[in-house]
Coordinates of N, CA and C in Angstrom, one line a residue:
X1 N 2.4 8.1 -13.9 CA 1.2 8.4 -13.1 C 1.5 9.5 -12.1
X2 N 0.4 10.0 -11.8 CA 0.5 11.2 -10.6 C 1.0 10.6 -9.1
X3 N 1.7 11.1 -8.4 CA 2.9 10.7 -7.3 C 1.3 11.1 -5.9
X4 N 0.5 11.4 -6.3 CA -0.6 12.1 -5.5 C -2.0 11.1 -6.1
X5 N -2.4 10.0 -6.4 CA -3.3 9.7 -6.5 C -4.4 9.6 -5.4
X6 N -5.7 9.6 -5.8 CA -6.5 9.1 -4.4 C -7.0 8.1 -3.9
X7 N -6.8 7.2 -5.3 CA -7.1 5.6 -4.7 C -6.2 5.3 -5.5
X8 N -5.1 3.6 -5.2 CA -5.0 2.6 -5.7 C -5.7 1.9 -7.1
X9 N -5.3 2.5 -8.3 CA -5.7 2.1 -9.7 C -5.0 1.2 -9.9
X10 N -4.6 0.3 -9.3 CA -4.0 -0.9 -9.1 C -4.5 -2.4 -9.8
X11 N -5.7 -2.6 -9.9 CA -6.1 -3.3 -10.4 C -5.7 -4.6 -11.9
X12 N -4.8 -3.8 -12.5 CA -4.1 -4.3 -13.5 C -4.8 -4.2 -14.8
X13 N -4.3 -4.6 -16.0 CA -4.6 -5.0 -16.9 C -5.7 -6.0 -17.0
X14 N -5.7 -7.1 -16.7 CA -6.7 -7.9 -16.3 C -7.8 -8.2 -15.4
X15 N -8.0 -7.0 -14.6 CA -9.0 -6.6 -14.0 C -10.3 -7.0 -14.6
X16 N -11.5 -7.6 -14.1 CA -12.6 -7.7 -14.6 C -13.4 -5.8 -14.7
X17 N -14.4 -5.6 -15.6 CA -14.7 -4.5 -15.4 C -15.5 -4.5 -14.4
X18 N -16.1 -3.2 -13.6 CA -17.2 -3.3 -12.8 C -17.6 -2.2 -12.4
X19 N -18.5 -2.4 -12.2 CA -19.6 -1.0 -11.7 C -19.1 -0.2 -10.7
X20 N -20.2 1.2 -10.8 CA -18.7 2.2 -9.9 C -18.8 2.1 -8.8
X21 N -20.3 1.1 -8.0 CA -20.1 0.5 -6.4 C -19.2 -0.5 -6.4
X22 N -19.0 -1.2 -6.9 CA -18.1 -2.6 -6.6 C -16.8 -2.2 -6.4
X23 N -16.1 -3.3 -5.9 CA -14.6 -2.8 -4.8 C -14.2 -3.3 -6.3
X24 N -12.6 -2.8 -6.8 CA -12.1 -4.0 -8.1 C -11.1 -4.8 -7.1
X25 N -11.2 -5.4 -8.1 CA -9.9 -6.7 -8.0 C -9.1 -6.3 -8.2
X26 N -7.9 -6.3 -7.0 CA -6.5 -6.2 -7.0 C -5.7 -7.9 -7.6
X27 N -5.4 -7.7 -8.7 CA -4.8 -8.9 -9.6 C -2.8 -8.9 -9.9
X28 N -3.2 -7.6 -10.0 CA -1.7 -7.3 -10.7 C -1.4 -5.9 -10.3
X29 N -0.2 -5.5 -10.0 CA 0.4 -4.0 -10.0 C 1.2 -3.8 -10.6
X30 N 1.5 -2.9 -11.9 CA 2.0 -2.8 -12.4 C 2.4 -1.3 -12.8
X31 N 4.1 -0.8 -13.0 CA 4.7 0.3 -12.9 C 6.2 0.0 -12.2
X32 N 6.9 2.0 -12.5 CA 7.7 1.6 -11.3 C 8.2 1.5 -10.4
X33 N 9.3 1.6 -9.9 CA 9.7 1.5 -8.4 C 10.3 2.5 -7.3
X34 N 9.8 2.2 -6.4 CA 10.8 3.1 -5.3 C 11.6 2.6 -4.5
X35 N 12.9 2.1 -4.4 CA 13.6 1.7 -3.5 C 14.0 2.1 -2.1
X36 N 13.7 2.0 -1.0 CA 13.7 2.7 0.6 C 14.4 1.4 1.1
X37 N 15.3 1.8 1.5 CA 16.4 0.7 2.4 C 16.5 1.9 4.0
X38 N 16.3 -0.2 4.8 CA 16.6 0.3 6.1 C 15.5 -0.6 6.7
X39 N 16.2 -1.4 7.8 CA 15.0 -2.4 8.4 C 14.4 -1.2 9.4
X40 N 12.8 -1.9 10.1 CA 12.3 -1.4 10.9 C 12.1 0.3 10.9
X41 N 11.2 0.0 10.0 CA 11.2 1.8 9.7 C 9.6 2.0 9.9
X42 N 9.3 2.7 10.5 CA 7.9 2.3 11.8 C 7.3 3.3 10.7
X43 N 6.1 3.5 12.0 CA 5.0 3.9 11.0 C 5.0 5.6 11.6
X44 N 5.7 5.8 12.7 CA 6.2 7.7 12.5 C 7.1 8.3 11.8
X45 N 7.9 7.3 11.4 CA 8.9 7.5 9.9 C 8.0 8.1 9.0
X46 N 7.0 6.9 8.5 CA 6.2 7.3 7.2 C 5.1 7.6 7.6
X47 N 5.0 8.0 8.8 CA 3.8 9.4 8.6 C 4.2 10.1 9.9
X48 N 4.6 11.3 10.0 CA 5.1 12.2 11.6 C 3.7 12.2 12.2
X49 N 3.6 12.0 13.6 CA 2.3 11.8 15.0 C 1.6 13.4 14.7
X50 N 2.5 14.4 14.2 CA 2.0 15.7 14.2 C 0.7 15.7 13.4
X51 N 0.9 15.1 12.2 CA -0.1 15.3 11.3 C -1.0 14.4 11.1
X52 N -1.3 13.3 12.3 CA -2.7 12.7 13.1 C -3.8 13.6 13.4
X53 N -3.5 15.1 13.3 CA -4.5 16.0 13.9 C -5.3 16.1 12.6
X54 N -5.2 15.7 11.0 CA -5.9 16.0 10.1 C -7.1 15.8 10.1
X55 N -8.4 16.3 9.8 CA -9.9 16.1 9.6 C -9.8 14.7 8.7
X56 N -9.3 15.3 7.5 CA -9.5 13.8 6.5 C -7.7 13.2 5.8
X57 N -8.2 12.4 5.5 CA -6.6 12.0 4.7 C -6.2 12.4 3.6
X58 N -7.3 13.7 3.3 CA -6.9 13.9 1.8 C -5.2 14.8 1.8
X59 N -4.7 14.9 2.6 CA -3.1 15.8 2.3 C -2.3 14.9 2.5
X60 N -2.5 13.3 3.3 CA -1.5 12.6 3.7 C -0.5 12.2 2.6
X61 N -0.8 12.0 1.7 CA 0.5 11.9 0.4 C 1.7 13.2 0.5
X62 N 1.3 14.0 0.9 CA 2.6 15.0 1.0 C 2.8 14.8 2.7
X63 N 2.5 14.1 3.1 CA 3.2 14.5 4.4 C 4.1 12.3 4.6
X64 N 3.7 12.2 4.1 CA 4.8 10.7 3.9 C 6.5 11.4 3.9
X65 N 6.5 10.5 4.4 CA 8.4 10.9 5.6 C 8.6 11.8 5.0
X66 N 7.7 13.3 5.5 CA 7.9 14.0 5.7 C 9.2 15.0 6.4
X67 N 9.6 14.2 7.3 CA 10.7 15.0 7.9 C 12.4 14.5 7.0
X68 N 11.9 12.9 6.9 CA 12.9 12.8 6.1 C 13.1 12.8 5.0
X69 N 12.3 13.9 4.1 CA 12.1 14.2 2.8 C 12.8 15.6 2.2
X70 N 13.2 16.3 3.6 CA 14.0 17.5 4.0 C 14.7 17.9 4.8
X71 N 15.7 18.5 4.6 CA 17.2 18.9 5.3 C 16.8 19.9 6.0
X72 N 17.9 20.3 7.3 CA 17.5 21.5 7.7 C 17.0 22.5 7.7
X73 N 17.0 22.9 6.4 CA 16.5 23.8 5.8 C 15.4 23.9 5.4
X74 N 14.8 22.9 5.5 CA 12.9 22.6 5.4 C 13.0 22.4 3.6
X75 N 14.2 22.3 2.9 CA 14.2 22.1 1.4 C 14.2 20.5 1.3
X76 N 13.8 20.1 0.3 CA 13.7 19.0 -0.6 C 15.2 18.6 -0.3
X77 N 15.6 17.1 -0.2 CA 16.5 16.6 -0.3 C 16.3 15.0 -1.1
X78 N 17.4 14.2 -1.3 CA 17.4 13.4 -2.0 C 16.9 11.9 -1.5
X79 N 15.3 12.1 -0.5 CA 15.1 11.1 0.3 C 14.2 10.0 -1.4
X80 N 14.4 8.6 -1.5 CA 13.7 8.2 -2.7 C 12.5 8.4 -3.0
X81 N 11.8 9.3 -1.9 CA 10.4 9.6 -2.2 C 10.4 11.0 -3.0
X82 N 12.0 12.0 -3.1 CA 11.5 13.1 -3.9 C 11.8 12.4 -5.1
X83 N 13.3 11.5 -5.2 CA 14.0 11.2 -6.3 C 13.2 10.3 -7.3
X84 N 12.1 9.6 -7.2 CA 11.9 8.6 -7.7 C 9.9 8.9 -8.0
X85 N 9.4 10.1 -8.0 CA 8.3 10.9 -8.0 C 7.3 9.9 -9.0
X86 N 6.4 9.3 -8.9 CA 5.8 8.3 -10.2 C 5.7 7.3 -10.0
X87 N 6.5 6.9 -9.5 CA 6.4 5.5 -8.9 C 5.4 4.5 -8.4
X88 N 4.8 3.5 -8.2 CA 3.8 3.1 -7.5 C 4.3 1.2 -6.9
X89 N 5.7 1.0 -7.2 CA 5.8 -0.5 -6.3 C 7.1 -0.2 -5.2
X90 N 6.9 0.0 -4.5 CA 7.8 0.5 -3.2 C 8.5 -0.9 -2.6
X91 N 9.9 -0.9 -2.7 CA 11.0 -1.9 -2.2 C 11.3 -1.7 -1.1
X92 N 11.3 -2.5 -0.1 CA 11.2 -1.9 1.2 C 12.4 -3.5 2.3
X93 N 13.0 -3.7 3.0 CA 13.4 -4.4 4.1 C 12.7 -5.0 5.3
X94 N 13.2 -5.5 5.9 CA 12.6 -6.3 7.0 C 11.9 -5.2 8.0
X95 N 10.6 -5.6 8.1 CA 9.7 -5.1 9.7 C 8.9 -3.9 9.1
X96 N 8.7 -3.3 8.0 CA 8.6 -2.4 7.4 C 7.0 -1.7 7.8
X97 N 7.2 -0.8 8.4 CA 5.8 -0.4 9.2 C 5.4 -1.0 10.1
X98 N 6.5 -1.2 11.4 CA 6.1 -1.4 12.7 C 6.1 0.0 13.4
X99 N 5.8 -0.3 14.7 CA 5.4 0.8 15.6 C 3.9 0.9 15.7
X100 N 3.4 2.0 15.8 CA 2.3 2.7 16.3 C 0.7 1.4 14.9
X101 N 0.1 1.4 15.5 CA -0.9 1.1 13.8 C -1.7 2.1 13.7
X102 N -1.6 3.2 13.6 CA -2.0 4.3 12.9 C -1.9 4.2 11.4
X103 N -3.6 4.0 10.8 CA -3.9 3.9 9.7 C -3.5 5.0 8.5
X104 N -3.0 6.1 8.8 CA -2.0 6.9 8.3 C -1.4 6.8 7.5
X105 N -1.0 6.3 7.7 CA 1.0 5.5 7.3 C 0.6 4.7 5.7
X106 N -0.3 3.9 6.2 CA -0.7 3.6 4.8 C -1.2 4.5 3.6
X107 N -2.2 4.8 4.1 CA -2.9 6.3 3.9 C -2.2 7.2 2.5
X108 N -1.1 7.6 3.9 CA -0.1 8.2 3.2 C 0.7 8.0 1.9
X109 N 1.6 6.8 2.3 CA 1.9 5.8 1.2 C 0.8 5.8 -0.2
X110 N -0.1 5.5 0.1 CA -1.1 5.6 -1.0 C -1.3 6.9 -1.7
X111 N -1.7 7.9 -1.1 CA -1.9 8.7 -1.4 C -1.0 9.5 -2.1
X112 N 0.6 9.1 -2.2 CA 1.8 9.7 -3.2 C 1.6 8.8 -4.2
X113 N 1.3 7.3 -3.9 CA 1.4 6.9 -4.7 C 1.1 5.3 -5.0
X114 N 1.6 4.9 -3.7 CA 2.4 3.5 -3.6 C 0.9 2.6 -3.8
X115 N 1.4 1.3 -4.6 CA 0.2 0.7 -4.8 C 0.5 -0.6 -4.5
X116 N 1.7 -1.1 -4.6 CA 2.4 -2.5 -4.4 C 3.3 -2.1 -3.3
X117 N 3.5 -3.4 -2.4 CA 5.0 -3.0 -1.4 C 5.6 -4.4 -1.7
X118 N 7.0 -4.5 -1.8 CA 7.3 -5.9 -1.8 C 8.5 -5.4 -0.8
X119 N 8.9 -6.6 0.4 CA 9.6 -6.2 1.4 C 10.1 -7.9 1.8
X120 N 10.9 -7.5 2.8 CA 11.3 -8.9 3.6 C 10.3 -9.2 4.3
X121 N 10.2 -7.9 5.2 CA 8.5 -8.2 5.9 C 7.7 -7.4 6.4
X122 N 6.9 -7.3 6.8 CA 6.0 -6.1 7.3 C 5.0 -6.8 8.8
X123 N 5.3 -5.3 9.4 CA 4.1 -5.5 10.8 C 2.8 -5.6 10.4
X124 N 2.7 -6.5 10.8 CA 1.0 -7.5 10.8 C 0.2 -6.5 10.6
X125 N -0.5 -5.5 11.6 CA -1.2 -4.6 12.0 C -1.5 -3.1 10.2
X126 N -0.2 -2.5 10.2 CA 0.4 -1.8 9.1 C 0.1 -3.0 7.5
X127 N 0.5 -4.2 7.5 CA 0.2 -5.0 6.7 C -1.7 -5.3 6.2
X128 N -2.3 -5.4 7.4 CA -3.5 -5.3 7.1 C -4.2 -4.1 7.1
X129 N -4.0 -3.0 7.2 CA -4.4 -1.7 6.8 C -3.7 -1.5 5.8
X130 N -2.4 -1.9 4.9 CA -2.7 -1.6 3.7 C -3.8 -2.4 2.6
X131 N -4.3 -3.5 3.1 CA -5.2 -4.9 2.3 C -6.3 -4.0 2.7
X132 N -6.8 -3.1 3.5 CA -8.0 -2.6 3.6 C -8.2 -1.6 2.4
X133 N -6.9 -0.3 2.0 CA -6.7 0.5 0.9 C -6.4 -0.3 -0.1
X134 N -6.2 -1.7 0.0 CA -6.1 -2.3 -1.8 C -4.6 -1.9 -1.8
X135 N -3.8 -2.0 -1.1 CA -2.1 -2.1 -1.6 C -1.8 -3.5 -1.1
X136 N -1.4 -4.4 -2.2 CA -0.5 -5.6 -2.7 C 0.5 -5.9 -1.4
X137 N 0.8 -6.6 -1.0 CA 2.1 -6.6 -0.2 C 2.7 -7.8 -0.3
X138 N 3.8 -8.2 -0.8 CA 4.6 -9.2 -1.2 C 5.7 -9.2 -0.4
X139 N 5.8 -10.2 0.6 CA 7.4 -10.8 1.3 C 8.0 -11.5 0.1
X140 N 9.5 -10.6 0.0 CA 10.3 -11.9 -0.2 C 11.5 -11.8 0.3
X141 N 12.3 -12.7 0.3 CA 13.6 -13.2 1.3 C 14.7 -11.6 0.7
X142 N 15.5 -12.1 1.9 CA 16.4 -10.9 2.1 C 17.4 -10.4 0.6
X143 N 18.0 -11.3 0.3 CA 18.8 -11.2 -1.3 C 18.0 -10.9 -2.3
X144 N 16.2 -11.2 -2.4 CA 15.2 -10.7 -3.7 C 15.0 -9.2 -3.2
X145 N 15.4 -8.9 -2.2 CA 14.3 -7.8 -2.1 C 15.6 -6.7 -2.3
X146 N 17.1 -6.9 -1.5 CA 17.9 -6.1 -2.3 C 18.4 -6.3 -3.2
X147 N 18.3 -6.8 -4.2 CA 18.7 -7.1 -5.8 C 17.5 -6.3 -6.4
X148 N 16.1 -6.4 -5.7 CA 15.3 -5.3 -6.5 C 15.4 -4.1 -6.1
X149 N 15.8 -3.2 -5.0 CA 16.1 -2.3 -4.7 C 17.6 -1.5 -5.4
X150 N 18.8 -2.9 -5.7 CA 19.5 -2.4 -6.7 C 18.8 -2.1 -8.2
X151 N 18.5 -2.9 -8.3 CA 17.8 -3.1 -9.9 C 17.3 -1.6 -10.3
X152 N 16.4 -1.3 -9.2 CA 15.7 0.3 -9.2 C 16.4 1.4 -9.6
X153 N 17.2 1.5 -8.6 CA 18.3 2.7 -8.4 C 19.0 2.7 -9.7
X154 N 19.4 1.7 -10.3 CA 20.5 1.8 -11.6 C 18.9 2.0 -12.6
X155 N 17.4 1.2 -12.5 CA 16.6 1.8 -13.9 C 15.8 2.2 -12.8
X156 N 15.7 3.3 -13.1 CA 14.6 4.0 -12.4 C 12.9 4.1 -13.0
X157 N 13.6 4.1 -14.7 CA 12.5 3.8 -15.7 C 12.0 2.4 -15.9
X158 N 12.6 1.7 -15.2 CA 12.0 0.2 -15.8 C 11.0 -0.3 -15.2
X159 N 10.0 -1.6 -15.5 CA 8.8 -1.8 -15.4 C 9.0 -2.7 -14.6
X160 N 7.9 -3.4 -13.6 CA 7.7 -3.5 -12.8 C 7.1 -4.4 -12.2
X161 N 6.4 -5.4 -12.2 CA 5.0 -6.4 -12.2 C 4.9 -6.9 -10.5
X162 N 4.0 -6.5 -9.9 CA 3.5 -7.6 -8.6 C 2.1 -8.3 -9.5
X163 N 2.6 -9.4 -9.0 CA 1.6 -10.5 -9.8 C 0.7 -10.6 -8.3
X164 N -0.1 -10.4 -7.4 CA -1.2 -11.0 -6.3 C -1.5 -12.5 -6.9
X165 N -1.9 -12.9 -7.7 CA -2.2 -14.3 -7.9 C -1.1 -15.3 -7.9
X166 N -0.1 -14.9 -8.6 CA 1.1 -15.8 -8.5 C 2.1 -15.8 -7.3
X167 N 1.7 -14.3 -6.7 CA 2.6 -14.3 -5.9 C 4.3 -14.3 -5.9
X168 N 4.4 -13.3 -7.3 CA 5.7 -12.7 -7.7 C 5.8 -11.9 -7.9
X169 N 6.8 -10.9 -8.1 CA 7.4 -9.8 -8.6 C 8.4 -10.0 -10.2
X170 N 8.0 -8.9 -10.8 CA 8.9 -9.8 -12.4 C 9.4 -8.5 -12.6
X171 N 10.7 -8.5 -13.0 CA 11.7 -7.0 -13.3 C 12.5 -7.6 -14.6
X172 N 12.9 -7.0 -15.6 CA 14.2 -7.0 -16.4 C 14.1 -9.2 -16.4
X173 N 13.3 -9.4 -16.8 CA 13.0 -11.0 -17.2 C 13.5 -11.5 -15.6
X174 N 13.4 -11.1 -14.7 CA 13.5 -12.2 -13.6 C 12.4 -12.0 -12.8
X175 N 11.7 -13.2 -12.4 CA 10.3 -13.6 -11.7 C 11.5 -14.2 -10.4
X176 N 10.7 -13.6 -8.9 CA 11.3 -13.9 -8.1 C 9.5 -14.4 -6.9
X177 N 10.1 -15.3 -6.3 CA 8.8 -15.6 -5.8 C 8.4 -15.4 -4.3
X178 N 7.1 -14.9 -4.2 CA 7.2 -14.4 -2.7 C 5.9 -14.7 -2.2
X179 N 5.0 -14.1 -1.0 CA 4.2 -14.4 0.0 C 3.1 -13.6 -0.3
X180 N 1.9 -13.6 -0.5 CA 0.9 -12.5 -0.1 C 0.0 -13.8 1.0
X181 N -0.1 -13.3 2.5 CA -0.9 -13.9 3.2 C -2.4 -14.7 2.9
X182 N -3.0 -15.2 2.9 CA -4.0 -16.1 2.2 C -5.2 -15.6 2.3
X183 N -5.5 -15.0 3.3 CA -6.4 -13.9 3.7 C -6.4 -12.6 2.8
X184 N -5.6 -12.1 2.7 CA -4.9 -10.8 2.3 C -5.0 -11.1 0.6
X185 N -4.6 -12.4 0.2 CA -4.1 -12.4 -1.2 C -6.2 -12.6 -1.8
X186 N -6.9 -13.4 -1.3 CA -8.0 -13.7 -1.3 C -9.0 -12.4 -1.1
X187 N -8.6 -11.3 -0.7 CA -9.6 -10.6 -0.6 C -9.1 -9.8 -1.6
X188 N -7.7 -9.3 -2.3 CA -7.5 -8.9 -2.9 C -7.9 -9.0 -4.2
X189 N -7.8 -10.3 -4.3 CA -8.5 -11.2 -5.7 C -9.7 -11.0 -5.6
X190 N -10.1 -11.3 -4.7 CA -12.1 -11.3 -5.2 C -12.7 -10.1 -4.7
X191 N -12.0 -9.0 -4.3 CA -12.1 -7.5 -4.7 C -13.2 -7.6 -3.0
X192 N -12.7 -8.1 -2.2 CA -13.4 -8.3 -0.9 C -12.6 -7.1 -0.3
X193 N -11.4 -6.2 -0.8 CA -10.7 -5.8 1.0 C -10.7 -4.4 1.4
X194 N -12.2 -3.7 0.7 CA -12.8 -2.8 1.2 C -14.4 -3.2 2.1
X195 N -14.1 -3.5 3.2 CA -14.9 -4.3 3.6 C -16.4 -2.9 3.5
X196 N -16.2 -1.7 3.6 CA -17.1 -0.8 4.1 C -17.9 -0.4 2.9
X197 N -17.2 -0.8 1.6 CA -17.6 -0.4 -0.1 C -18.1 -1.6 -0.1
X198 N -17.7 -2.7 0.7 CA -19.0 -4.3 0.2 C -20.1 -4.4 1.3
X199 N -19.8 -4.0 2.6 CA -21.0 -4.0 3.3 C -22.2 -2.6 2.3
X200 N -21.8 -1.4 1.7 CA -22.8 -0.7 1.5 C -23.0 -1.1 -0.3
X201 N -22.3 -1.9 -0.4 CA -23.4 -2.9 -2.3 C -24.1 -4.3 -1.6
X202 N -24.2 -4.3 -0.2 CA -24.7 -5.0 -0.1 C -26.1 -4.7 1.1
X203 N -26.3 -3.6 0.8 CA -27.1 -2.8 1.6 C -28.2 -2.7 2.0
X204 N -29.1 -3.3 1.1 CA -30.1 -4.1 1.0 C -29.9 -5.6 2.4
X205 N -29.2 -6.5 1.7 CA -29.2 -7.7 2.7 C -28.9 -7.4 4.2
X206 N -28.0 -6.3 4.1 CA -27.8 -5.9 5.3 C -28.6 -5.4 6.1
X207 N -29.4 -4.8 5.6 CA -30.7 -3.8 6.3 C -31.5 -5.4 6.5
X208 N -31.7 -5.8 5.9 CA -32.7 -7.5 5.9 C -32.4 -8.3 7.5
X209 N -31.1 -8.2 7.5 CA -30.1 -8.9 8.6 C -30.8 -8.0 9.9
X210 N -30.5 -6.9 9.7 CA -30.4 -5.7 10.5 C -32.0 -6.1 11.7
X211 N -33.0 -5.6 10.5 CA -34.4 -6.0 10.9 C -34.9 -7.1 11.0
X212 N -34.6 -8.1 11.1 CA -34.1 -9.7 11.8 C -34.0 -9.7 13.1
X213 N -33.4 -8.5 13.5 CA -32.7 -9.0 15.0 C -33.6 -7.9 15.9
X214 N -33.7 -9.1 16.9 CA -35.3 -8.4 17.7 C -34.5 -7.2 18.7
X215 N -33.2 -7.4 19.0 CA -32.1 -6.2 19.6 C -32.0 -5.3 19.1
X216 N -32.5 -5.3 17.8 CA -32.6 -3.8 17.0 C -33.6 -2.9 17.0
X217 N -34.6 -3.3 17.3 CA -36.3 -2.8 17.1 C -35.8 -1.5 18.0
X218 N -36.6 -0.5 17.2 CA -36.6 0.7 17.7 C -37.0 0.9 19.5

């Protein structure tokens, strides 16, 4: 897949179909991986404060750790976001997108590519801004999450599974078991975690609601 998508095609194989207003169901992610080691890697890492000045988020996939994506020289170096181009389940360590919550960061992430994160753990804030874009996010303990980061690095080609319902990761025949928050894993499943694509299929009841309330009247 393209390293530049603009939404999260995440949905899986078993995705129910649905109409082109409806949010889909995040079920399954499936593809491969990007390995990024290193606890506490904030959210000016994976997106620089400079490029908060953008009108829209459409460039933010090229600007994802950006700085640390190149050497002095402003050239390409061997950060896993050039090495590993295609990818869409990002392996990540403890605290992963703390700092600032600058909706960015996810943004970004997304927008190269990333559709699943599986990590030790992730900042709350960063954690639910990715369940807003439909990216998967799976905790799992410290020894699962570097064994799949080795796994990666030696197949770079190999496949990949975040399960959202089961709440696993499955590589090279091992299912390892991990966390999606209950909130988080629930909206994901019943295709609830674009709240702004289901308040406007729901646009109608809303306007109904709206003109209900005597605080509204013109």
């Amino acid at each position: 897949m393209s390293g530049n998508g603009d939404a999260p095609g995440s949905a899986g194989d078993d995705a129910p179909e649905t109409d082109e207003a409806a949010v889909p169901a995040i079920r399954r992610v499936a593809g491969t991986g990007v390995p990024l080691r290193g606890d506490d890697i904030d959210t000016d890492q994976i997106l620089p404060a400079r490029f908060l000045k953008a009108v829209t988020f459409d460039d933010m996939g090229e600007y994802a750790f950006y700085d640390q994506r190149r050497d002095e020289a402003g050239e390409l170096n061997d950060h896993p976001f050039n090495e590993f181009q295609g990818a869409n389940v990002l392996a990540v360590n403890d605290n992963f997108g703390c700092g600032s919550s600058r909706e960015h960061a996810p943004q970004g992430l997304m927008r190269w590519g990333v559709e699943a994160i599986v990590g030790e753990s992730f900042a709350e804030i960063f954690q639910d801004n990715c369940k807003s874009l439909g990216i998967a996010t799976l905790a799992v303990d410290h020894e699962d999450a570097v064994d799949l980061q080795d796994f990666i690095e030696a197949n770079p080609d190999a496949g990949i599974e975040v399960d959202v319902r089961a709440e696993t990761v499955r590589y090279d025949g091992t299912a390892v078991e991990g966390e999606v928050p209950d909130a988080m894993r629930e909206a994901l499943l019943e295709g609830i975690w674009d709240t702004t694509a289901v308040m406007r299929t729901n646009l109608d009841r809303a306007t109904e609601v709206n003109d209900s309330l005597p605080y509204t009247d013109d």
